[in-house]
Amino acid sequence: MDTIVSGMRPTGRLHLGHYFGALTNWLKLQEQYRCYFFVADWHALTTDYATPQGINQNTIEMVMDWLSVGLDPNKAVVFRQSRVKEHAELHLLYSMIVPVPWLERNPTYKDQIKELVGKDLSTYGFLGYPVLQAADITIYKANKVPVGVDQAPHVELTREIVRRFNQVYAPIFPEPEVLLTEAQRLPGLDGRKMSKSYGNSVMLSDTPKEIDQKLSKMVTDPARVRRTDPGEPEKCPAFQFHKIYSTQDEIAEVSQGCRTAGIGCLDCKKIMIKHVVAQLAPISAKRAALAERPKDVEDILAAGNRLAQEKARETMTEVREALGL
Ligand code: TRP
Ligand code: SF4
């Protein structure tokens, strides 16, 4: 059976973008593979080393979201990176064999430096971000890594590191493949990409009332200034929700209503809101129950940490042997 490894940085509560971008995929994978899903809390420090205070809370919040959407600790190993110190040891050993230019020409590295202006990214840790990621992946001898397209260069680099390690020392690691996640794109409430930093998100933990309030105010085709102005669904961010959530009949009905000004935007949105609420109500209910029992969440992580560490220790024994350490 193939092994899958994937991680997420602890950003706190997750939104629908995370759900369609990664989590639905994880839910499928946990049924078919040996999966390791973890909180990449050390990676959070690479861009935010000066503010570590939120990491514990954000870790718990994110794991609660994972569990409430159906990630199952009996199927996948769910754990926290910083609790399996072997990742750090392997990262250190990799850092000896990784040429710095491999890191400097990484497109994701260059993009982030351009995008995250105002952050101090001049550190050794940030440059070495993908080396740590390579350790995360290979310590479980992963064959497949489900990630979004922005993370593909990191997996590519992991393959290069594996080839080099296997050649210099001993053939211990499989070369992991990227499993590119085909995310269904959902815009945020303002029409831009759904993102925590834009404050335009529907959170998985939102109550039905909050979902209704948020989506009722979502932007629509700007051509529909008055109720009598016709619109074009493809120019409307709210219509993207219809495409994911509504039935074929409903989509046909609102498209026609939009183009003929036969339906008002609020009535149109109500149709998809009903579906979003139906999907998220059980999730936010489960989440509320978990939030009452934070100790259970900690126990689940502790058990996952132990399982992960067992495998990581095995690998590191082989690695030390290969180096004669
Ligand atoms: N870099 C990933 C991200 O920001 C998170 C991550 C860390 C990861 N280690 C990983 C993903 C290993 C896949 C495999 O999304
Ligand atoms: Fe968007 Fe519906 Fe309004 Fe058309 S009627 S602009 S699809 S919300």
Coordinates of C-alpha atoms and ligand atoms in Angstrom, one line a residue:
M1 CA 0.0 0.0 0.0
D2 CA 1.3 3.4 -0.9
T3 CA 2.1 6.0 1.7
I4 CA 0.8 9.6 1.6
V5 CA 2.2 12.5 3.5
S6 CA 0.8 16.0 3.6
G7 CA 0.9 18.9 6.0
M8 CA -0.7 22.3 6.7
R9 CA 0.7 25.2 8.5
P10 CA -1.4 26.0 11.6
T11 CA -3.3 29.0 10.5
G12 CA -6.2 28.5 12.9
R13 CA -9.7 28.0 11.8
L14 CA -10.2 26.8 8.3
H15 CA -12.5 28.1 5.6
L16 CA -14.3 26.6 2.6
G17 CA -11.3 27.3 0.4
H18 CA -9.3 24.9 2.6
Y19 CA -12.2 22.4 2.4
F20 CA -12.4 22.3 -1.4
G21 CA -8.7 22.9 -1.8
A22 CA -7.3 20.2 0.3
L23 CA -9.6 18.5 2.9
T24 CA -12.1 16.8 0.6
N25 CA -9.0 15.3 -1.1
W26 CA -7.6 14.1 2.2
L27 CA -10.9 12.5 3.1
K28 CA -10.8 10.4 -0.1
L29 CA -7.1 9.5 0.4
Q30 CA -7.6 8.3 3.9
E31 CA -9.8 5.5 2.6
Q32 CA -7.2 4.2 0.1
Y33 CA -3.7 4.8 1.4
R34 CA -1.6 4.8 4.5
C35 CA -1.9 8.5 5.3
Y36 CA 0.2 10.8 7.5
F37 CA -1.5 14.2 7.9
F38 CA 0.3 16.7 10.2
V39 CA 0.4 20.2 11.5
A40 CA 3.5 21.9 10.1
D41 CA 4.1 24.1 13.1
W42 CA 7.8 24.5 12.6
H43 CA 7.1 25.7 9.1
A44 CA 4.9 28.4 10.6
L45 CA 8.0 29.8 12.3
T46 CA 9.9 30.2 9.0
T47 CA 7.7 33.2 8.1
D48 CA 6.6 34.2 11.5
Y49 CA 9.4 33.5 13.9
A50 CA 8.7 36.6 16.0
T51 CA 5.1 35.6 16.9
P52 CA 5.1 32.0 18.1
Q53 CA 2.4 32.7 20.6
G54 CA -0.5 31.7 18.5
I55 CA 0.9 28.4 17.3
N56 CA -0.5 26.1 20.0
Q57 CA -4.0 27.5 19.8
N58 CA -4.0 27.5 16.0
T59 CA -2.9 23.9 16.0
I60 CA -5.8 22.8 18.1
E61 CA -8.3 24.9 16.2
M62 CA -7.1 23.5 12.9
V63 CA -7.1 19.9 14.1
M64 CA -10.7 20.4 15.4
D65 CA -11.6 21.5 11.9
W66 CA -9.9 18.4 10.4
L67 CA -11.8 16.1 12.7
S68 CA -15.1 17.8 12.2
V69 CA -15.0 17.4 8.5
G70 CA -14.4 13.7 8.9
L71 CA -10.6 13.2 9.0
D72 CA -10.5 9.9 11.0
P73 CA -7.6 9.2 13.3
N74 CA -8.4 5.5 13.0
K75 CA -7.7 5.7 9.3
A76 CA -4.9 8.3 9.0
V77 CA -2.1 9.2 11.4
V78 CA -2.9 12.8 12.5
F79 CA 0.0 14.5 14.3
R80 CA 2.1 17.5 15.0
Q81 CA 5.4 18.0 13.3
S82 CA 7.2 19.5 16.3
R83 CA 6.4 16.5 18.4
V84 CA 8.4 14.2 16.2
K85 CA 11.9 15.6 16.6
E86 CA 13.3 13.1 14.1
H87 CA 12.1 15.5 11.3
A88 CA 14.6 18.0 12.6
E89 CA 17.5 15.5 12.6
L90 CA 16.8 14.4 9.0
H91 CA 16.4 18.0 8.0
L92 CA 19.9 18.7 9.5
L93 CA 21.4 15.8 7.6
Y94 CA 19.8 16.9 4.3
S95 CA 21.1 20.4 4.8
M96 CA 24.6 19.0 4.5
I97 CA 23.9 17.7 1.0
V98 CA 21.6 20.3 -0.5
P99 CA 23.4 23.0 -2.6
V100 CA 22.2 26.5 -1.7
P101 CA 21.5 27.4 -5.4
W102 CA 18.8 24.6 -5.5
L103 CA 17.0 26.6 -2.8
E104 CA 17.6 30.0 -4.2
R105 CA 16.1 29.1 -7.6
N106 CA 13.0 27.6 -6.1
P107 CA 10.1 29.4 -7.8
T108 CA 7.9 29.3 -4.7
Y109 CA 10.7 30.8 -2.6
K110 CA 11.1 33.7 -5.1
D111 CA 7.3 34.3 -5.3
Q112 CA 7.0 34.4 -1.5
I113 CA 9.7 36.9 -1.2
K114 CA 7.9 39.1 -3.7
E115 CA 4.5 38.6 -2.1
L116 CA 5.2 38.7 1.6
V117 CA 6.6 42.2 1.7
G118 CA 7.2 43.5 5.2
K119 CA 8.2 40.1 6.5
D120 CA 11.7 39.2 7.4
L121 CA 12.4 36.4 5.0
S122 CA 16.2 36.7 5.0
T123 CA 16.6 33.8 7.4
Y124 CA 18.4 30.5 7.0
G125 CA 15.1 28.8 8.2
F126 CA 13.1 30.3 5.4
L127 CA 15.6 29.4 2.7
G128 CA 15.6 25.9 4.1
Y129 CA 11.8 25.6 4.2
P130 CA 11.7 22.9 1.4
V131 CA 14.5 21.0 3.1
L132 CA 12.4 20.6 6.2
Q133 CA 9.5 19.7 3.9
A134 CA 11.7 17.0 2.3
A135 CA 12.4 15.6 5.7
D136 CA 8.6 15.6 6.6
I137 CA 7.9 13.6 3.4
T138 CA 10.7 11.1 3.3
I139 CA 10.9 10.2 6.9
Y140 CA 7.7 8.2 6.3
K141 CA 9.0 7.0 3.0
A142 CA 6.0 8.6 1.2
N143 CA 5.3 7.7 -2.4
K144 CA 2.8 10.4 -3.0
V145 CA 2.3 13.9 -1.7
P146 CA -1.0 15.6 -2.3
V147 CA -0.4 19.4 -2.6
G148 CA -1.6 22.4 -4.5
V149 CA 0.4 23.7 -7.5
D150 CA 2.3 26.2 -5.5
Q151 CA 3.9 23.4 -3.5
A152 CA 4.9 21.3 -6.4
P153 CA 8.4 22.8 -6.7
H154 CA 9.0 21.7 -3.1
V155 CA 8.1 18.1 -3.9
E156 CA 10.3 18.3 -7.0
L157 CA 13.2 19.4 -4.8
T158 CA 12.4 16.6 -2.4
R159 CA 12.9 14.2 -5.3
E160 CA 16.3 15.8 -6.1
I161 CA 17.4 15.5 -2.5
V162 CA 16.3 11.9 -2.4
R163 CA 18.3 11.1 -5.5
R164 CA 21.3 12.7 -4.0
F165 CA 21.0 11.0 -0.7
N166 CA 20.4 7.6 -2.2
Q167 CA 23.5 8.0 -4.4
V168 CA 25.8 9.4 -1.8
Y169 CA 24.9 7.2 1.1
A170 CA 22.5 4.3 0.5
P171 CA 19.2 3.7 -1.4
I172 CA 16.8 4.2 1.5
F173 CA 14.1 6.5 0.2
P174 CA 11.5 6.2 -2.6
E175 CA 11.2 9.3 -4.8
P176 CA 7.8 10.8 -3.9
E177 CA 5.4 11.9 -6.6
V178 CA 3.2 15.0 -6.6
L179 CA -0.5 14.2 -6.4
L180 CA -1.7 17.6 -7.8
T181 CA -4.9 18.6 -6.0
E182 CA -7.4 19.9 -8.5
A183 CA -9.1 22.4 -6.3
Q184 CA -12.6 23.5 -7.1
R185 CA -12.2 27.3 -7.0
L186 CA -14.5 29.1 -4.7
P187 CA -14.1 32.9 -4.5
G188 CA -14.4 34.8 -1.2
L189 CA -17.3 37.1 -0.3
D190 CA -15.7 40.0 -2.0
G191 CA -15.0 38.1 -5.2
R192 CA -11.2 37.8 -4.6
K193 CA -9.6 34.5 -3.7
M194 CA -10.9 33.2 -0.3
S195 CA -8.2 34.0 2.2
K196 CA -8.0 34.5 5.9
S197 CA -6.0 37.7 5.4
Y198 CA -8.7 39.2 3.3
G199 CA -11.4 38.5 5.9
N200 CA -13.7 37.3 3.1
S201 CA -14.2 33.7 4.1
V202 CA -16.9 31.3 5.1
M203 CA -15.4 29.4 8.0
L204 CA -16.1 25.7 8.6
S205 CA -17.0 26.6 12.1
D206 CA -19.6 29.3 11.1
T207 CA -23.1 28.7 12.4
P208 CA -26.0 28.6 9.9
K209 CA -26.9 32.1 10.9
E210 CA -23.4 33.4 10.2
I211 CA -23.3 31.6 6.9
D212 CA -26.6 33.2 5.9
Q213 CA -25.5 36.7 6.9
K214 CA -22.2 36.4 5.1
L215 CA -23.4 34.9 1.9
S216 CA -26.4 37.2 1.7
K217 CA -24.0 40.1 1.5
M218 CA -21.7 38.5 -1.0
V219 CA -20.9 40.5 -4.1
T220 CA -22.7 39.8 -7.3
D221 CA -22.5 40.9 -10.9
P222 CA -21.9 44.7 -10.6
A223 CA -24.2 45.2 -13.7
R224 CA -27.2 44.4 -11.5
V225 CA -27.4 47.8 -9.8
R226 CA -31.2 47.7 -9.7
R227 CA -33.5 44.7 -9.4
T228 CA -34.6 45.3 -13.0
D229 CA -31.1 45.3 -14.4
P230 CA -30.2 41.9 -16.1
G231 CA -26.9 40.2 -15.1
E232 CA -24.5 37.6 -16.3
P233 CA -24.0 34.7 -13.9
E234 CA -20.4 34.1 -15.1
K235 CA -19.5 37.6 -13.9
C236 CA -21.0 36.9 -10.5
P237 CA -18.9 35.4 -7.6
A238 CA -22.0 34.1 -5.9
F239 CA -22.8 32.1 -9.0
Q240 CA -19.5 30.1 -8.4
F241 CA -21.2 28.8 -5.2
H242 CA -24.2 27.7 -7.3
K243 CA -21.9 25.8 -9.6
I244 CA -20.5 23.8 -6.7
Y245 CA -23.6 23.5 -4.5
S246 CA -26.8 23.8 -6.5
T247 CA -28.7 21.2 -8.6
Q248 CA -28.6 21.4 -12.4
D249 CA -32.2 22.5 -12.4
E250 CA -31.5 25.3 -9.9
I251 CA -28.5 26.4 -11.8
A252 CA -30.5 26.6 -15.0
E253 CA -33.3 28.5 -13.2
V254 CA -31.1 31.1 -11.6
S255 CA -29.0 31.6 -14.8
Q256 CA -32.2 32.3 -16.8
G257 CA -33.6 34.5 -14.0
C258 CA -30.3 36.5 -13.8
R259 CA -30.1 37.2 -17.5
T260 CA -33.7 38.3 -17.7
A261 CA -33.8 40.1 -14.4
G262 CA -36.5 37.6 -13.4
I263 CA -35.0 36.9 -10.1
G264 CA -33.5 39.2 -7.4
C265 CA -30.0 38.5 -6.2
L266 CA -31.0 37.8 -2.7
D267 CA -33.6 35.2 -3.8
C268 CA -31.0 33.8 -6.1
K269 CA -28.4 33.5 -3.3
K270 CA -31.0 31.9 -0.9
I271 CA -31.0 28.9 -3.1
M272 CA -27.3 28.2 -2.8
I273 CA -27.2 29.3 0.9
K274 CA -29.6 26.5 1.7
H275 CA -27.1 24.0 0.4
V276 CA -24.1 25.5 2.0
V277 CA -25.9 25.6 5.4
A278 CA -27.0 21.9 4.9
Q279 CA -23.4 20.9 4.3
L280 CA -21.8 22.9 7.1
A281 CA -24.4 22.5 9.8
P282 CA -23.3 19.0 10.8
I283 CA -19.7 20.1 10.5
S284 CA -20.0 23.1 12.8
A285 CA -22.1 21.1 15.2
K286 CA -19.4 18.5 15.5
R287 CA -16.9 21.2 15.9
A288 CA -18.8 22.8 18.7
A289 CA -18.9 19.4 20.4
L290 CA -15.1 19.0 20.0
A291 CA -14.5 22.5 21.3
E292 CA -16.2 21.4 24.5
R293 CA -13.6 18.6 24.9
P294 CA -10.2 20.1 23.9
K295 CA -8.6 17.3 26.0
D296 CA -9.9 14.7 23.5
V297 CA -8.3 16.6 20.7
E298 CA -5.0 16.6 22.5
D299 CA -5.3 12.9 23.2
I300 CA -5.9 12.2 19.5
L301 CA -2.8 14.2 18.6
A302 CA -0.7 12.5 21.3
A303 CA -1.7 9.1 19.9
G304 CA -0.9 10.2 16.3
N305 CA 2.4 11.7 17.5
R306 CA 3.4 8.3 18.9
L307 CA 2.5 6.4 15.7
A308 CA 4.3 8.9 13.5
Q309 CA 7.4 8.8 15.8
E310 CA 7.5 5.0 15.6
K311 CA 7.9 5.1 11.8
A312 CA 10.2 8.1 11.9
R313 CA 12.5 6.4 14.4
E314 CA 12.7 3.3 12.2
T315 CA 13.7 5.4 9.2
M316 CA 16.3 7.4 11.2
T317 CA 17.9 4.1 12.4
E318 CA 18.5 3.2 8.8
V319 CA 19.7 6.7 8.0
R320 CA 22.3 6.8 10.8
E321 CA 23.5 3.4 9.7
A322 CA 23.9 4.5 6.1
L323 CA 26.1 7.4 7.3
G324 CA 27.9 5.3 9.9
L325 CA 26.8 7.6 12.7
Ligands
TRP1 N1 4.5 23.7 2.8 C1 3.2 23.2 2.9 C2 2.2 24.3 2.8 O1 2.5 25.5 3.1 C3 3.0 22.5 4.2 C4 3.9 21.3 4.4 C5 4.9 21.2 5.2 C6 3.8 20.1 3.6 N2 5.5 20.0 5.1 C7 4.8 19.3 4.1 C8 2.9 19.6 2.6 C9 5.0 18.0 3.6 C10 3.1 18.4 2.1 C11 4.2 17.5 2.6 O2 1.1 24.1 2.4
SF4_2 FE1 -25.4 36.6 -9.2 FE2 -27.7 35.4 -8.9 FE3 -27.5 38.1 -8.8 FE4 -27.2 36.8 -11.1 S1 -29.1 36.9 -9.9 S2 -25.9 38.5 -10.3 S3 -26.2 34.9 -10.5 S4 -26.6 36.6 -7.4

